CSV table of C-alpha atoms in Angstrom, one decimal:
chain,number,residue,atom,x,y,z
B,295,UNK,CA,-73.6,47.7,-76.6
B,296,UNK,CA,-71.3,50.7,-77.2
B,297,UNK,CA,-69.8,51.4,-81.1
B,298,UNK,CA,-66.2,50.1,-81.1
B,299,UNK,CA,-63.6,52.5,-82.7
B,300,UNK,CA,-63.2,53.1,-86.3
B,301,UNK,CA,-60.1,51.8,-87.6
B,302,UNK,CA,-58.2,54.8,-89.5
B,303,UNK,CA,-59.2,54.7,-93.5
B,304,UNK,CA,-55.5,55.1,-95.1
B,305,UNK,CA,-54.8,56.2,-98.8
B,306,UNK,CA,-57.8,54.7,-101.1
B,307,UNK,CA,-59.6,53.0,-98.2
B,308,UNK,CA,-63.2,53.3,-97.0
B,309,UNK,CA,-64.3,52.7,-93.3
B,310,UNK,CA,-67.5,50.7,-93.3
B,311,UNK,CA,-68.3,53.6,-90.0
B,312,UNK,CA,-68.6,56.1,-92.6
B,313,UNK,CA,-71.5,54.0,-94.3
B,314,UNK,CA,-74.8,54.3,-93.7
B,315,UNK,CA,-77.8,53.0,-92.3
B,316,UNK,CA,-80.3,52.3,-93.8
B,317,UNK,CA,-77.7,51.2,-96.4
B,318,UNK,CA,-76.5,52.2,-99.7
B,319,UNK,CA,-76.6,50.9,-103.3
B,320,UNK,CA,-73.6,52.1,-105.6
B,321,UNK,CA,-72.8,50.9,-108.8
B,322,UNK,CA,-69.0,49.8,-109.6
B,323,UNK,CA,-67.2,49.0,-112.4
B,324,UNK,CA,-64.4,46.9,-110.3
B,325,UNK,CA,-64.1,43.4,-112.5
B,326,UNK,CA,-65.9,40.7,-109.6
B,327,UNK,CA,-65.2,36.7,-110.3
B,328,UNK,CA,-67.0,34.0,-108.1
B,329,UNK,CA,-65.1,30.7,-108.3
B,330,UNK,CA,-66.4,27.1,-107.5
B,331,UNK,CA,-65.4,23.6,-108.0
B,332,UNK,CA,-62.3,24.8,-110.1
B,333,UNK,CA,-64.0,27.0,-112.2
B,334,UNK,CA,-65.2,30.8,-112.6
B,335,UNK,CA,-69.0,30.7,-112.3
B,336,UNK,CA,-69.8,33.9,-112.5
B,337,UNK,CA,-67.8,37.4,-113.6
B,338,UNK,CA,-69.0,41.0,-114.1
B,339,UNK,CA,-67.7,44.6,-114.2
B,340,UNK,CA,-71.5,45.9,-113.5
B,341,UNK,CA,-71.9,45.0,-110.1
B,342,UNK,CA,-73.6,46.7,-107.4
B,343,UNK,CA,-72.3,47.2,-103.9
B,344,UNK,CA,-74.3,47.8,-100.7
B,345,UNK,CA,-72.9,49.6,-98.0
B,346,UNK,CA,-74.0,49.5,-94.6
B,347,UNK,CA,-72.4,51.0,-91.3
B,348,UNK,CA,-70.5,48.2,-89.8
B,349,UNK,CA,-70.3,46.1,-92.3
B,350,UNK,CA,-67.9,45.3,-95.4
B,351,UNK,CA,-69.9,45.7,-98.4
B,352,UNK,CA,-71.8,42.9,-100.0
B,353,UNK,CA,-71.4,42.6,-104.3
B,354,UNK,CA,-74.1,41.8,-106.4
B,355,UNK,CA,-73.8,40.5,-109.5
B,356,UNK,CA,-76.1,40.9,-112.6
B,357,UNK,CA,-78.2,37.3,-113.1
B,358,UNK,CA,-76.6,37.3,-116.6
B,359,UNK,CA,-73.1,37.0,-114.8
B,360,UNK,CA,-73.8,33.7,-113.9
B,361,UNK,CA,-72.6,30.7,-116.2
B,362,UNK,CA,-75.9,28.5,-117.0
B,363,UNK,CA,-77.0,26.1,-114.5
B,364,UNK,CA,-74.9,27.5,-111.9
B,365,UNK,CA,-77.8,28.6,-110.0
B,366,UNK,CA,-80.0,26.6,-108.5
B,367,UNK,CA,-83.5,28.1,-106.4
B,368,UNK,CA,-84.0,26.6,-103.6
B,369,UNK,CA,-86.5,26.4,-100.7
B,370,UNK,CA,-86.5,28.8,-98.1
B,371,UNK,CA,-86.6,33.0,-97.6
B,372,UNK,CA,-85.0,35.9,-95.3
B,373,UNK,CA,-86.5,39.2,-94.1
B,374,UNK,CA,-84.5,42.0,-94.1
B,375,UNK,CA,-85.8,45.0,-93.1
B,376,UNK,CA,-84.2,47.5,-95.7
B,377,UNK,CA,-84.2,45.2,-98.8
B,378,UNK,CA,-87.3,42.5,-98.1
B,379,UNK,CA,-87.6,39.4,-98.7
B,380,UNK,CA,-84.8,37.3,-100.1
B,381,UNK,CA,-85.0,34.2,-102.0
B,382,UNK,CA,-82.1,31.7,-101.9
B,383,UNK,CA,-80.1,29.5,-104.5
B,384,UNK,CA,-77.5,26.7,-104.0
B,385,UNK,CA,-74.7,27.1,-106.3
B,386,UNK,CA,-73.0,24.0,-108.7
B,387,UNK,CA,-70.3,23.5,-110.6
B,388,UNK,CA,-67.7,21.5,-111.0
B,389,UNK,CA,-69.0,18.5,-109.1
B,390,UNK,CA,-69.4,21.2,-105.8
B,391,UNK,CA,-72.7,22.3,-104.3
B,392,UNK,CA,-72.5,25.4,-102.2
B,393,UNK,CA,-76.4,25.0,-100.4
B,394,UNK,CA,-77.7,28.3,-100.3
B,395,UNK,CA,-74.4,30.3,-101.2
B,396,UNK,CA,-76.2,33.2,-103.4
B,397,UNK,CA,-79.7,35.3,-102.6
B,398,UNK,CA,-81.8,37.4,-104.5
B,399,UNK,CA,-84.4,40.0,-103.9
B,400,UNK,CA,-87.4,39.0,-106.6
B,401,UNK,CA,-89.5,42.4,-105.0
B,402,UNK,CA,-87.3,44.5,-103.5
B,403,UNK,CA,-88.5,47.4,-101.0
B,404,UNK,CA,-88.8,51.3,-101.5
B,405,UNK,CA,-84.9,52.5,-102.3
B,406,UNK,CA,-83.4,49.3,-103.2
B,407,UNK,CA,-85.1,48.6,-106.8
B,408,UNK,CA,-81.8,48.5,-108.3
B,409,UNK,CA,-81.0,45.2,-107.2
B,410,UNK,CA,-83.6,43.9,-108.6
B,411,UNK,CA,-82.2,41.2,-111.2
B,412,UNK,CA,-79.2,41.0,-109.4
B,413,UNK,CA,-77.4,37.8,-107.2
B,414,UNK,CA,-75.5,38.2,-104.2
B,415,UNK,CA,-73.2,36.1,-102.9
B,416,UNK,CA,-71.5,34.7,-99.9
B,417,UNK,CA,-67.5,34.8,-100.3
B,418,UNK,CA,-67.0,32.0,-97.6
B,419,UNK,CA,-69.5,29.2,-99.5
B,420,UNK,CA,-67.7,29.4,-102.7
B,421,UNK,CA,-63.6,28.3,-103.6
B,422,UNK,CA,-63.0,32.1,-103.5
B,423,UNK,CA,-64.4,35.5,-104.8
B,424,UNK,CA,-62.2,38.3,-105.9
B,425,UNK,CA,-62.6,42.5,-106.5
B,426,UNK,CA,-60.0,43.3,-109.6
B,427,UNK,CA,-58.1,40.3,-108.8
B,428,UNK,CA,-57.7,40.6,-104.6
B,429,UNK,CA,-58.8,37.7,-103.3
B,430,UNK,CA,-62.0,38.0,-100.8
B,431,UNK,CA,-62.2,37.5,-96.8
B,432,UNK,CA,-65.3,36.4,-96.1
B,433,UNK,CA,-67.0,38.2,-93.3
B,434,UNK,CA,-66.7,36.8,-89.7
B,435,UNK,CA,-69.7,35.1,-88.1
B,436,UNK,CA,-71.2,33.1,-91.2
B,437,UNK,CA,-74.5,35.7,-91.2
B,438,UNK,CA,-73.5,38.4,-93.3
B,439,UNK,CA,-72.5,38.6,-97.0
B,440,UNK,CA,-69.5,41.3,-96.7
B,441,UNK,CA,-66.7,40.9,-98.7
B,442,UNK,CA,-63.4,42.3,-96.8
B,443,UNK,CA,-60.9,43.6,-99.1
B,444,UNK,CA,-57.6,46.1,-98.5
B,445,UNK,CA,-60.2,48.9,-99.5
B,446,UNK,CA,-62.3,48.8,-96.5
B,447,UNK,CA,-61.3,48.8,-92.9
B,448,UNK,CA,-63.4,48.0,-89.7
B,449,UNK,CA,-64.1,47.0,-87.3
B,450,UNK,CA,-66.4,44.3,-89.2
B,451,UNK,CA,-69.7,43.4,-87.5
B,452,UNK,CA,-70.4,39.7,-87.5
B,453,UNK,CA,-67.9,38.1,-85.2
B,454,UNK,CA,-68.3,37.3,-81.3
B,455,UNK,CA,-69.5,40.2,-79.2
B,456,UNK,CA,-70.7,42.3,-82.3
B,457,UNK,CA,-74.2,41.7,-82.2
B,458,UNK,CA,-75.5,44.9,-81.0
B,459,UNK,CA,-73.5,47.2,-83.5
């Protein structure tokens, strides 16, 4: 399948085709909230982002970000092949379950240690998500974990027809 063409970055504004692969880790100090059943479950101004070409970064959010009980392990674990194994957890609050709405990496691979301890999660399981108060898109396709803000333009991998990006 042949790479689409890169939106044009404007004033402050990454393109996720000037990320790379195998992905990135950055630290950021941009204040990240994670809402559910009515309430903020989790907020942090030490996340880490992860950038891969095609794709809108994903946050991760310290463990200690997380209001107690909020995260619940569950069952069930991903490969992927820059970061390793993944282990799941449904989020609650409020009365709400979101089944398997956050992921972890207990044993990171080579290159990705530093998100070790941290919790990812997916903007379209959850009431909302937000980077210094702009409310999160999720990412098309219900696969990947990107969060879609004004700072990053696309085209975004994940919807129809985007498979081999």
């Amino acid at each position: 399948m042949r790479r689409p063409a890169p939106l044009p970055a404007g004033p402050g504004q990454e393109s996720v085709w000037d990320y790379p692969r195998p992905p990135r880790v950055e630290r950021s100090d941009e204040l990240v909230e994670v809402r559910l059943g009515g309430r903020v479950v989790a907020r942090s101004d030490r996340t880490l982002r992860v950038l891969e070409t095609s794709h809108p970064p994903t946050y991760y959010l310290p463990e200690d970000a997380f209001a107690p009980g909020v995260l619940q392990p569950v069952e069930g674990r991903t490969y992927c092949e820059y970061k390793g194994v993944a282990a799941y957890y449904d989020l609650v609050a409020g009365g709400v379950v979101a089944p398997r709405a956050a992921w972890t990496y207990p044993a990171p691979t080579a290159g990705f240690e530093q998100i070790l301890g941290y919790v990812a999660v997916m903007p379209g399981a959850v009431d909302s998500c937000t980077v210094d108060g702009e409310v999160v898109r999720p990412q098309e396709g219900g696969f990947y974990g990107g969060w879609v803000t004004s700072r990053v333009v696309g085209p975004f991998k994940g919807g129809p027809g985007t498979w081999g990006w």
